[in-house]
Amino acid sequence: MLLKIDTADRRSIYQQVADGIKTLIASGDLREGESLPSVRQLAGDLGVNLNTIAAAYRELQAEGLIAVKHGSGAMVNRRSGPRPSGDELRRPLRTALTGLVLAGLERAQILGLVGDELETLLKGVK
Amino acid sequence: MLLKIDTADRRSIYQQVADGIKTLIASGDLREGESLPSVRQLAGDLGVNLNTIAAAYRELQAEGLIAVKHGSGAMVNRRSGPRPSGDELRRPLRTALTGLVLAGLERAQILGLVGDELETLLKGVK
Amino acid sequence: MLLKIDTADRRSIYQQVADGIKTLIASGDLREGESLPSVRQLAGDLGVNLNTIAAAYRELQAEGLIAVKHGSGAMVNRRSGPRPSGDELRRPLRTALTGLVLAGLERAQILGLVGDELETLLKGVK
Amino acid sequence: MLLKIDTADRRSIYQQVADGIKTLIASGDLREGESLPSVRQLAGDLGVNLNTIAAAYRELQAEGLIAVKHGSGAMVNRRSGPRPSGDELRRPLRTALTGLVLAGLERAQILGLVGDELETLLKGVK
DNA sequence: GTGGTCTAGACCACG
DNA sequence: GTGGTCTAGACCACC
């Protein structure tokens, strides 16, 4: 698992973990049916408490991205779950773009950054 | 001020206010030197606690986007302030794009959305 | 709050609390817009840990039955949220009825019990 | 055995098996004296672990619904066993009905559902 | 005041 | 082995 905790990140630890795994799923680094590390192992690897990882897995499960089975671990489960609304999708994008504009980036630079990140995410897609 | 509090929004109220003002500044709806409403007035308009607005202004000030003067209110102050690092800029973008990919949007749809939001933000720029 | 923890109940504590509150909402004992006790107070009243109550509130929030606002408490929010599927509704009913049949109750007794519980739940409805 | 494991079912696997067998007994599909499949065979049929089926049989035995004899399998044994208390019978019913009410079903619809399920269970009874 | 997160560590339930 | 629950207590974020 290529995850790292960044203490400078304002997000909570469990949220960083959940977001990181979402990105791995979106990019295809974690494929449907693939197993996630056990709560205990990931907690050990990242140096955080077991409950913190459990909270991250719980969020992913609630969003339908993974299936957690008592006694047998968690598996990627790309599928339905409640679909976020249009607003919920647009809001983070607007916030991210606002940050880029305020940082002084030009339109072209922003589009470059977006393309860059998007390629990374979609690299697994032909 | 064209701000609204959305109780369905998962962000905290102060964060909604701060983000909303950032977007207004980025889009040019609030120009450099322009005055912001007083904490009291904005709190009254939005029906929220004084401290909540004060917290939003504090964040904007810490980011160098507004200048708060005792007794004379706050003014937009685009420029200066600590520049966010590359990571801090990329992170929200990556998270937003991850959400769009997981929602099942195609590359073209995502680029469309980005262009859309970006035009709105940069509408004031020639 | 008319909740009690039953140590003989096989459900987890947080589940008993969540289910209990659901019943109070269904029966109208807790009305839309009404405030729930604070996590700390309910934890104290029931003699359990704060985190246990927080877990119950988190479940209710995920089901859209309450709105939890950081800093200002939780409110009943009868509304949408993801609707359970037909199976998810029928299963508990089938399990409950199976238990009644195996306990030796006759059809009439079972229907009496059902009517009884249903009246209690719908007592607030004209 | 007409049992199926549903991975979407939030109950544990052993509980699905135990509940399923209880329903078969209540409905008369499994009659007193009839033999249950061996732990090995049922585990193989359902594609689950031996221990999982063993746990289900253990629960049924504890409730006096089956008699397990060393080496000769398990037999349905309707009757005897500790009678569940009134609370233990009412609780699942109340929880099930609460779910139906919160799902927005009307009294008549609920009674229809109950009647429906009850007929299925009691179909073998004259 | 409110809820949210995190830790440490225990014990239970499931497969 | 796996995940789930619970406790005790700390500290932070929000209103």
Coordinates of C-alpha atoms (C1' of nucleotides) in Angstrom, one line a residue:
Chain A
M1 CA 0.0 0.0 0.0
L2 CA 1.4 3.3 -1.1
L3 CA -0.1 5.4 1.6
K4 CA 1.5 8.0 3.7
I5 CA 0.3 10.1 6.6
D6 CA 1.2 13.8 6.3
T7 CA 1.0 15.6 9.6
A8 CA 1.0 18.9 7.8
D9 CA -2.2 17.9 6.1
R10 CA -5.2 19.4 7.8
R11 CA -7.4 16.5 7.1
S12 CA -7.8 13.9 9.9
I13 CA -5.7 10.8 9.7
Y14 CA -8.5 8.5 9.0
Q15 CA -9.7 10.9 6.2
Q16 CA -6.3 10.9 4.6
V17 CA -6.3 7.1 4.6
A18 CA -9.8 6.9 3.2
D19 CA -9.1 9.5 0.5
G20 CA -5.8 7.8 -0.3
I21 CA -7.5 4.5 -0.9
K22 CA -10.2 6.2 -2.9
T23 CA -7.5 7.5 -5.2
L24 CA -5.9 4.1 -5.5
I25 CA -9.2 2.6 -6.5
A26 CA -10.0 5.4 -9.0
S27 CA -6.5 5.0 -10.6
G28 CA -6.9 1.3 -10.8
D29 CA -3.9 0.6 -8.5
L30 CA -6.5 -1.3 -6.4
R31 CA -8.7 -3.3 -8.6
E32 CA -12.2 -4.7 -8.0
G33 CA -12.0 -7.9 -5.9
E34 CA -8.5 -7.1 -4.6
S35 CA -7.9 -7.4 -0.9
L36 CA -7.0 -4.5 1.3
P37 CA -4.4 -4.9 4.0
S38 CA -5.9 -5.9 7.4
V39 CA -6.7 -3.1 9.8
R40 CA -3.9 -4.2 12.1
Q41 CA -1.3 -4.4 9.4
L42 CA -2.1 -1.0 7.8
A43 CA -2.2 0.5 11.3
G44 CA 1.2 -0.9 12.0
D45 CA 2.6 0.2 8.7
L46 CA 1.4 3.8 9.1
G47 CA 2.2 3.9 12.8
V48 CA -1.4 4.8 13.9
N49 CA -4.0 3.2 16.0
L50 CA -6.1 0.3 14.8
N51 CA -9.3 2.2 15.4
T52 CA -8.2 5.0 13.1
I53 CA -7.8 2.6 10.2
A54 CA -11.1 0.9 11.1
A55 CA -12.8 4.3 10.8
A56 CA -11.4 4.8 7.4
Y57 CA -12.6 1.4 6.3
R58 CA -16.0 2.1 7.7
E59 CA -16.3 5.3 5.6
L60 CA -15.2 3.4 2.5
Q61 CA -17.7 0.7 3.3
A62 CA -20.5 3.2 3.8
E63 CA -19.8 4.7 0.4
G64 CA -19.9 1.2 -1.1
L65 CA -16.3 1.2 -2.3
I66 CA -15.2 -1.8 -0.3
A67 CA -16.9 -4.8 1.3
V68 CA -15.7 -5.5 4.8
K69 CA -16.4 -9.1 6.0
H70 CA -16.0 -9.9 9.6
G71 CA -13.3 -12.4 10.0
S72 CA -12.1 -12.3 6.4
G73 CA -11.0 -8.8 5.7
A74 CA -11.9 -6.1 3.2
M75 CA -12.1 -6.2 -0.6
V76 CA -12.5 -3.6 -3.2
N77 CA -16.0 -3.4 -4.4
R78 CA -16.3 -0.8 -7.0
R79 CA -20.0 -0.4 -7.5
S80 CA -23.1 1.6 -6.5
G81 CA -23.6 2.8 -3.0
P82 CA -25.4 6.1 -2.6
R83 CA -24.2 8.3 -5.5
P84 CA -23.1 11.8 -4.4
S85 CA -25.2 14.6 -5.8
G86 CA -24.0 17.1 -8.4
D87 CA -23.3 19.7 -5.7
E88 CA -21.3 17.3 -3.7
L89 CA -19.1 16.6 -6.8
R90 CA -18.8 20.2 -7.9
R91 CA -18.1 21.8 -4.5
P92 CA -14.6 20.2 -4.0
L93 CA -13.7 21.0 -7.6
R94 CA -14.7 24.7 -7.1
T95 CA -12.7 24.9 -3.9
A96 CA -9.7 23.3 -5.5
L97 CA -9.8 25.6 -8.5
T98 CA -10.3 28.6 -6.3
G99 CA -7.1 27.7 -4.4
L100 CA -5.2 27.5 -7.7
V101 CA -6.5 30.8 -9.0
L102 CA -5.7 32.5 -5.7
A103 CA -2.2 31.0 -5.8
G104 CA -1.7 33.1 -8.9
L105 CA -1.8 30.3 -11.5
E106 CA -2.9 31.2 -15.0
R107 CA -5.7 29.4 -16.8
A108 CA -3.2 27.4 -18.9
Q109 CA -1.2 26.4 -15.9
I110 CA -4.3 25.2 -14.1
L111 CA -5.5 23.2 -17.1
G112 CA -2.1 21.7 -17.2
L113 CA -2.2 20.7 -13.6
V114 CA -5.7 19.2 -14.0
G115 CA -4.6 17.3 -17.1
D116 CA -1.6 16.0 -15.3
E117 CA -3.6 14.7 -12.3
L118 CA -6.2 13.3 -14.5
E119 CA -3.7 11.3 -16.6
T120 CA -2.3 9.8 -13.4
L121 CA -5.8 8.8 -12.3
L122 CA -6.8 7.4 -15.6
K123 CA -3.5 5.8 -16.6
G124 CA -5.0 2.4 -16.2
V125 CA -7.8 3.2 -18.6
K126 CA -7.2 2.6 -22.3
Chain B
M1 CA -22.5 39.4 -0.2
L2 CA -23.7 36.5 -2.2
L3 CA -23.1 33.9 0.4
K4 CA -25.4 31.1 1.5
I5 CA -25.1 28.5 4.2
D6 CA -26.0 25.1 3.1
T7 CA -26.9 22.8 6.0
A8 CA -26.5 19.8 3.7
D9 CA -22.9 20.8 3.0
R10 CA -20.6 18.7 5.1
R11 CA -18.1 21.4 5.6
S12 CA -18.3 23.4 8.8
I13 CA -20.1 26.7 8.6
Y14 CA -17.1 28.8 9.1
Q15 CA -15.4 26.9 6.3
Q16 CA -18.3 27.5 4.0
V17 CA -18.0 31.2 4.7
A18 CA -14.3 31.3 4.2
D19 CA -14.4 29.2 1.0
G20 CA -17.3 31.3 -0.3
I21 CA -15.4 34.5 0.2
K22 CA -12.3 33.0 -1.4
T23 CA -14.3 32.1 -4.5
L24 CA -15.7 35.6 -4.6
I25 CA -12.2 37.0 -4.5
A26 CA -10.9 34.6 -7.1
S27 CA -13.7 35.4 -9.5
G28 CA -13.2 39.1 -9.0
D29 CA -16.7 39.7 -7.5
L30 CA -14.7 41.1 -4.6
R31 CA -11.8 43.2 -5.8
E32 CA -8.7 44.3 -4.0
G33 CA -9.4 47.2 -1.6
E34 CA -13.0 46.4 -1.4
S35 CA -14.6 46.2 2.1
L36 CA -16.1 43.1 3.6
P37 CA -19.2 43.4 5.7
S38 CA -18.6 43.6 9.4
V39 CA -18.5 40.4 11.4
R40 CA -21.7 41.4 13.1
Q41 CA -23.5 42.2 9.9
L42 CA -22.5 39.1 8.1
A43 CA -23.4 37.0 11.1
G44 CA -26.8 38.6 11.2
D45 CA -27.4 38.2 7.5
L46 CA -26.5 34.5 7.6
G47 CA -28.1 33.8 10.9
V48 CA -25.0 32.3 12.5
N49 CA -22.9 33.0 15.5
L50 CA -20.4 35.9 15.6
N51 CA -17.6 33.6 16.4
T52 CA -18.2 31.6 13.3
I53 CA -17.7 34.5 11.0
A54 CA -14.8 35.7 13.1
A55 CA -13.2 32.3 12.5
A56 CA -13.7 32.6 8.8
Y57 CA -12.1 36.0 8.7
R58 CA -9.2 34.7 10.8
E59 CA -8.5 32.1 8.2
L60 CA -8.7 34.5 5.4
Q61 CA -6.4 36.9 7.2
A62 CA -3.9 34.1 7.9
E63 CA -3.8 33.3 4.2
G64 CA -3.2 37.0 3.5
L65 CA -6.4 37.4 1.5
I66 CA -7.9 40.1 3.7
A67 CA -6.5 42.8 6.0
V68 CA -8.4 43.2 9.2
K69 CA -8.1 46.6 11.0
H70 CA -9.4 47.2 14.5
G71 CA -12.6 49.0 14.4
S72 CA -12.6 49.6 10.7
G73 CA -13.5 46.3 9.3
A74 CA -11.8 44.0 6.8
M75 CA -10.6 44.7 3.3
V76 CA -9.7 42.5 0.4
N77 CA -6.0 42.2 0.0
R78 CA -5.2 39.9 -2.8
R79 CA -1.5 39.0 -2.8
S80 CA 1.1 38.3 -0.2
G81 CA 0.6 35.9 2.6
P82 CA 2.3 32.5 2.7
R83 CA 2.2 30.7 -0.6
P84 CA 0.7 27.3 -0.3
S85 CA 3.1 24.5 -1.3
G86 CA 2.7 22.4 -4.4
D87 CA 1.3 19.6 -2.4
E88 CA -1.3 21.8 -0.7
L89 CA -2.5 22.9 -4.1
R90 CA -2.5 19.5 -5.7
R91 CA -4.2 17.6 -2.9
P92 CA -7.6 19.2 -3.0
L93 CA -7.5 18.9 -6.8
R94 CA -6.6 15.2 -6.7
T95 CA -9.3 14.6 -4.1
A96 CA -11.9 16.4 -6.2
L97 CA -10.9 14.5 -9.4
T98 CA -10.9 11.2 -7.5
G99 CA -14.5 11.9 -6.6
L100 CA -15.5 12.6 -10.1
V101 CA -13.8 9.5 -11.5
L102 CA -15.4 7.3 -8.8
A103 CA -18.7 8.8 -9.7
G104 CA -18.3 7.3 -13.1
L105 CA -17.6 10.4 -15.1
E106 CA -15.6 10.1 -18.3
R107 CA -12.5 12.1 -19.0
A108 CA -14.4 14.4 -21.3
Q109 CA -17.1 15.0 -18.9
I110 CA -14.6 15.8 -16.2
L111 CA -12.7 18.2 -18.4
G112 CA -16.0 19.8 -19.3
L113 CA -16.9 20.3 -15.7
V114 CA -13.5 21.8 -14.9
G115 CA -13.7 24.1 -17.9
D116 CA -17.1 25.2 -16.8
E117 CA -16.1 26.0 -13.2
L118 CA -12.9 27.7 -14.4
E119 CA -14.8 30.0 -16.8
T120 CA -17.0 31.0 -13.9
L121 CA -14.0 31.8 -11.8
L122 CA -12.1 33.6 -14.5
K123 CA -15.1 35.4 -16.0
G124 CA -13.7 38.8 -14.7
V125 CA -10.3 38.2 -16.3
K126 CA -9.7 39.3 -19.9
Chain C
M1 CA -34.8 10.1 26.9
L2 CA -36.4 6.8 27.7
L3 CA -33.6 4.5 26.8
K4 CA -32.2 1.6 28.6
I5 CA -29.2 -0.6 28.0
D6 CA -30.0 -4.3 28.5
T7 CA -26.9 -6.4 29.1
A8 CA -28.9 -9.5 28.2
D9 CA -29.6 -8.1 24.8
R10 CA -27.2 -9.6 22.3
R11 CA -27.0 -6.4 20.2
S12 CA -24.1 -4.2 20.8
I13 CA -24.7 -1.2 23.1
Y14 CA -24.4 1.4 20.4
Q15 CA -26.9 -0.6 18.3
Q16 CA -29.3 -0.7 21.2
V17 CA -29.1 3.0 21.5
A18 CA -29.4 3.6 17.7
D19 CA -32.4 1.2 17.5
G20 CA -34.0 2.7 20.6
I21 CA -33.8 6.2 19.1
K22 CA -35.2 4.9 15.8
T23 CA -38.2 3.6 17.6
L24 CA -38.6 6.9 19.4
I25 CA -38.5 8.7 16.1
A26 CA -40.9 6.2 14.4
S27 CA -43.4 6.6 17.3
G28 CA -43.3 10.3 17.3
D29 CA -41.8 10.6 20.8
L30 CA -39.0 12.4 19.1
R31 CA -40.3 14.8 16.5
E32 CA -38.7 16.4 13.5
G33 CA -36.5 19.3 14.6
E34 CA -36.3 18.2 18.1
S35 CA -32.9 18.1 19.8
L36 CA -31.2 14.9 21.0
P37 CA -29.3 14.9 24.2
S38 CA -25.6 15.7 23.9
V39 CA -23.3 12.7 23.4
R40 CA -21.8 13.3 26.8
Q41 CA -25.0 13.6 28.6
L42 CA -26.6 10.5 27.2
A43 CA -23.4 8.6 27.8
G44 CA -23.5 9.8 31.4
D45 CA -27.2 8.9 31.8
L46 CA -26.7 5.4 30.4
G47 CA -23.3 4.8 32.1
V48 CA -21.4 4.1 29.0
N49 CA -18.5 5.7 27.2
L50 CA -18.9 8.8 25.1
N51 CA -17.5 7.1 22.0
T52 CA -20.3 4.4 22.2
I53 CA -23.0 7.1 22.0
A54 CA -21.1 8.9 19.2
A55 CA -21.1 5.6 17.2
A56 CA -24.9 5.4 17.6
Y57 CA -25.3 9.0 16.5
R58 CA -23.0 8.3 13.5
E59 CA -25.2 5.5 12.4
L60 CA -28.4 7.5 12.7
Q61 CA -26.7 10.3 10.7
A62 CA -25.6 7.9 8.0
E63 CA -29.2 6.8 7.7
G64 CA -30.3 10.4 7.4
L65 CA -32.5 10.3 10.5
I66 CA -30.6 12.9 12.4
A67 CA -28.5 15.9 11.5
V68 CA -25.4 16.2 13.7
K69 CA -23.8 19.7 13.7
H70 CA -20.4 20.1 15.1
G71 CA -20.6 22.4 18.1
S72 CA -24.4 22.6 18.2
G73 CA -25.6 19.1 18.8
A74 CA -27.9 16.7 17.0
M75 CA -31.4 17.1 15.7
V76 CA -34.1 14.8 14.4
N77 CA -34.3 15.0 10.7
R78 CA -36.9 12.6 9.4
R79 CA -36.3 12.5 5.7
S80 CA -34.7 10.7 2.9
G81 CA -31.2 9.2 3.2
P82 CA -30.7 5.9 1.3
R83 CA -33.9 3.9 1.4
P84 CA -33.5 0.3 2.5
S85 CA -34.3 -2.2 -0.1
G86 CA -37.4 -4.5 0.1
D87 CA -35.2 -7.4 1.2
E88 CA -33.7 -5.3 4.0
L89 CA -37.1 -4.5 5.3
R90 CA -38.6 -8.0 4.9
R91 CA -35.7 -9.9 6.5
P92 CA -36.0 -8.6 10.0
L93 CA -39.7 -9.2 9.9
R94 CA -39.3 -12.7 8.7
T95 CA -36.7 -13.4 11.4
A96 CA -39.0 -11.9 14.1
L97 CA -42.0 -13.9 13.0
T98 CA -40.0 -17.1 12.8
G99 CA -39.0 -16.6 16.4
L100 CA -42.7 -16.1 17.4
V101 CA -43.8 -19.3 15.5
L102 CA -41.0 -21.3 17.1
A103 CA -41.9 -20.1 20.5
G104 CA -45.2 -21.8 19.9
L105 CA -47.5 -18.8 19.4
E106 CA -50.6 -19.3 17.3
R107 CA -51.4 -17.2 14.4
A108 CA -53.9 -15.2 16.3
Q109 CA -51.5 -14.5 19.2
I110 CA -48.9 -13.4 16.7
L111 CA -51.3 -11.0 15.0
G112 CA -52.3 -9.7 18.4
L113 CA -48.7 -9.0 19.3
V114 CA -48.0 -7.3 16.0
G115 CA -51.1 -5.2 16.3
D116 CA -50.1 -4.3 19.8
E117 CA -46.6 -3.1 18.9
L118 CA -47.9 -1.3 15.8
E119 CA -50.4 0.7 17.8
T120 CA -47.6 1.8 20.2
L121 CA -45.5 2.9 17.2
L122 CA -48.3 4.7 15.5
K123 CA -50.0 6.1 18.5
G124 CA -49.0 9.6 17.5
V125 CA -50.7 9.2 14.1
K126 CA -54.3 10.0 13.8
Chain D
M1 CA -31.5 -27.6 1.9
L2 CA -32.9 -24.4 0.4
L3 CA -30.4 -22.1 1.9
K4 CA -28.5 -19.3 0.3
I5 CA -25.8 -17.0 1.5
D6 CA -26.4 -13.4 0.6
T7 CA -23.2 -11.3 0.7
A8 CA -25.3 -8.2 0.7
D9 CA -27.0 -9.3 3.9
R10 CA -25.5 -7.5 6.8
R11 CA -25.9 -10.5 9.1
S12 CA -22.9 -12.8 9.6
I13 CA -22.8 -15.9 7.6
Y14 CA -23.4 -18.3 10.5
Q15 CA -26.4 -16.2 11.5
Q16 CA -27.9 -16.4 8.0
V17 CA -27.5 -20.1 8.1
A18 CA -29.0 -20.4 11.6
D19 CA -31.9 -18.1 10.8
G20 CA -32.5 -19.8 7.5
I21 CA -32.8 -23.2 9.2
K22 CA -35.1 -21.8 11.9
T23 CA -37.4 -20.5 9.2
L24 CA -37.4 -23.9 7.5
I25 CA -38.3 -25.5 10.8
A26 CA -41.0 -22.9 11.6
S27 CA -42.6 -23.3 8.2
G28 CA -42.5 -27.1 8.4
D29 CA -40.1 -27.6 5.5
L30 CA -38.0 -29.3 8.0
R31 CA -40.1 -31.6 10.3
E32 CA -39.4 -33.0 13.6
G33 CA -37.1 -36.0 13.4
E34 CA -35.8 -35.1 10.0
S35 CA -32.0 -35.1 9.5
L36 CA -29.9 -32.0 8.7
P37 CA -27.0 -32.2 6.3
S38 CA -23.7 -32.8 7.9
V39 CA -21.6 -29.9 8.8
R40 CA -19.1 -30.9 6.0
Q41 CA -21.7 -31.2 3.4
L42 CA -23.6 -28.0 4.1
A43 CA -20.3 -26.1 4.3
G44 CA -19.3 -27.6 0.9
D45 CA -22.7 -26.7 -0.6
L46 CA -22.6 -23.2 0.6
G47 CA -18.9 -22.7 0.0
V48 CA -18.2 -21.6 3.5
N49 CA -15.9 -22.6 6.3
L50 CA -16.7 -25.7 8.4
N51 CA -16.5 -23.6 11.6
T52 CA -19.1 -21.3 10.3
I53 CA -21.7 -24.1 9.9
A54 CA -20.7 -25.6 13.2
A55 CA -21.4 -22.2 14.9
A56 CA -24.8 -22.1 13.3
Y57 CA -25.6 -25.7 14.5
R58 CA -24.3 -24.8 17.9
E59 CA -26.8 -21.9 18.2
L60 CA -29.7 -24.1 17.0
Q61 CA -28.7 -26.8 19.6
A62 CA -28.5 -24.2 22.4
E63 CA -32.0 -23.1 21.5
G64 CA -33.2 -26.7 21.6
L65 CA -34.2 -26.8 18.0
I66 CA -31.9 -29.6 16.9
A67 CA -30.2 -32.5 18.6
V68 CA -26.7 -33.2 17.6
K69 CA -25.3 -36.6 18.1
H70 CA -21.7 -37.5 17.9
G71 CA -21.0 -39.1 14.6
S72 CA -24.6 -39.4 13.5
G73 CA -25.4 -35.8 12.5
A74 CA -28.1 -33.5 13.6
M75 CA -31.9 -34.0 13.8
V76 CA -34.7 -31.5 14.1
N77 CA -36.0 -31.5 17.5
R78 CA -38.8 -29.0 17.7
R79 CA -39.8 -28.3 21.3
S80 CA -38.0 -28.0 24.6
G81 CA -35.0 -25.8 25.1
P82 CA -35.1 -22.6 27.1
R83 CA -38.2 -20.5 26.2
P84 CA -37.2 -17.0 25.2
S85 CA -38.6 -14.3 27.4
G86 CA -41.3 -11.9 26.3
D87 CA -38.8 -9.2 25.8
E88 CA -36.6 -11.4 23.6
L89 CA -39.6 -12.1 21.4
R90 CA -40.9 -8.6 21.2
R91 CA -37.6 -6.9 20.6
P92 CA -36.9 -8.2 17.1
L93 CA -40.6 -7.5 16.2
R94 CA -40.4 -4.0 17.4
T95 CA -37.1 -3.4 15.6
A96 CA -38.6 -4.8 12.4
L97 CA -41.7 -2.7 12.6
T98 CA -39.7 0.4 13.4
G99 CA -37.8 -0.1 10.2
L100 CA -41.1 -0.4 8.2
V101 CA -42.6 2.7 9.8
L102 CA -39.4 4.7 9.1
A103 CA -39.4 3.5 5.5
G104 CA -42.7 5.3 5.2
L105 CA -45.1 2.3 5.0
E106 CA -48.6 2.8 6.1
R107 CA -50.3 0.7 8.7
A108 CA -52.2 -1.2 6.1
Q109 CA -49.1 -1.9 4.1
I110 CA -47.3 -3.2 7.1
L111 CA -50.2 -5.4 8.1
G112 CA -50.2 -6.7 4.6
L113 CA -46.5 -7.5 4.7
V114 CA -46.9 -9.2 8.1
G115 CA -49.8 -11.3 6.8
D116 CA -47.9 -12.2 3.8
E117 CA -44.8 -13.4 5.6
L118 CA -47.0 -15.2 8.2
E119 CA -48.9 -17.1 5.6
T120 CA -45.6 -18.3 4.1
L121 CA -44.4 -19.5 7.5
L122 CA -47.7 -21.2 8.4
K123 CA -48.5 -22.7 5.1
G124 CA -47.9 -26.2 6.4
V125 CA -50.3 -25.7 9.3
K126 CA -53.9 -26.5 8.8
Chain E
dG1 C1' -21.0 24.4 25.7
dT2 C1' -21.1 21.1 21.5
dG3 C1' -19.2 17.0 18.5
dG4 C1' -14.7 14.9 16.3
dT5 C1' -10.5 12.5 16.5
dC6 C1' -6.9 9.7 18.4
dT7 C1' -4.5 6.6 21.5
dA8 C1' -3.8 2.5 24.3
dG9 C1' -5.3 -1.6 25.3
dA10 C1' -8.9 -5.1 26.4
dC11 C1' -12.1 -8.5 25.0
dC12 C1' -15.4 -10.5 21.8
dA13 C1' -17.3 -12.4 17.3
dC14 C1' -16.4 -14.4 12.9
dG15 C1' -14.3 -17.7 9.4
Chain F
dG1 C1' -6.0 -15.1 11.5
dT2 C1' -9.8 -11.4 10.6
dG3 C1' -12.9 -7.2 12.0
dG4 C1' -16.1 -5.2 15.9
dT5 C1' -16.9 -3.2 20.2
dC6 C1' -15.9 -0.8 24.3
dT7 C1' -13.4 1.8 27.8
dA8 C1' -10.5 5.6 29.6
dG9 C1' -8.9 9.6 28.8
dA10 C1' -6.7 13.2 26.0
dC11 C1' -6.8 17.0 22.8
dC12 C1' -8.8 19.6 19.0
dA13 C1' -12.5 22.0 16.2
dC14 C1' -16.7 24.4 16.1
dC15 C1' -20.5 27.5 17.6

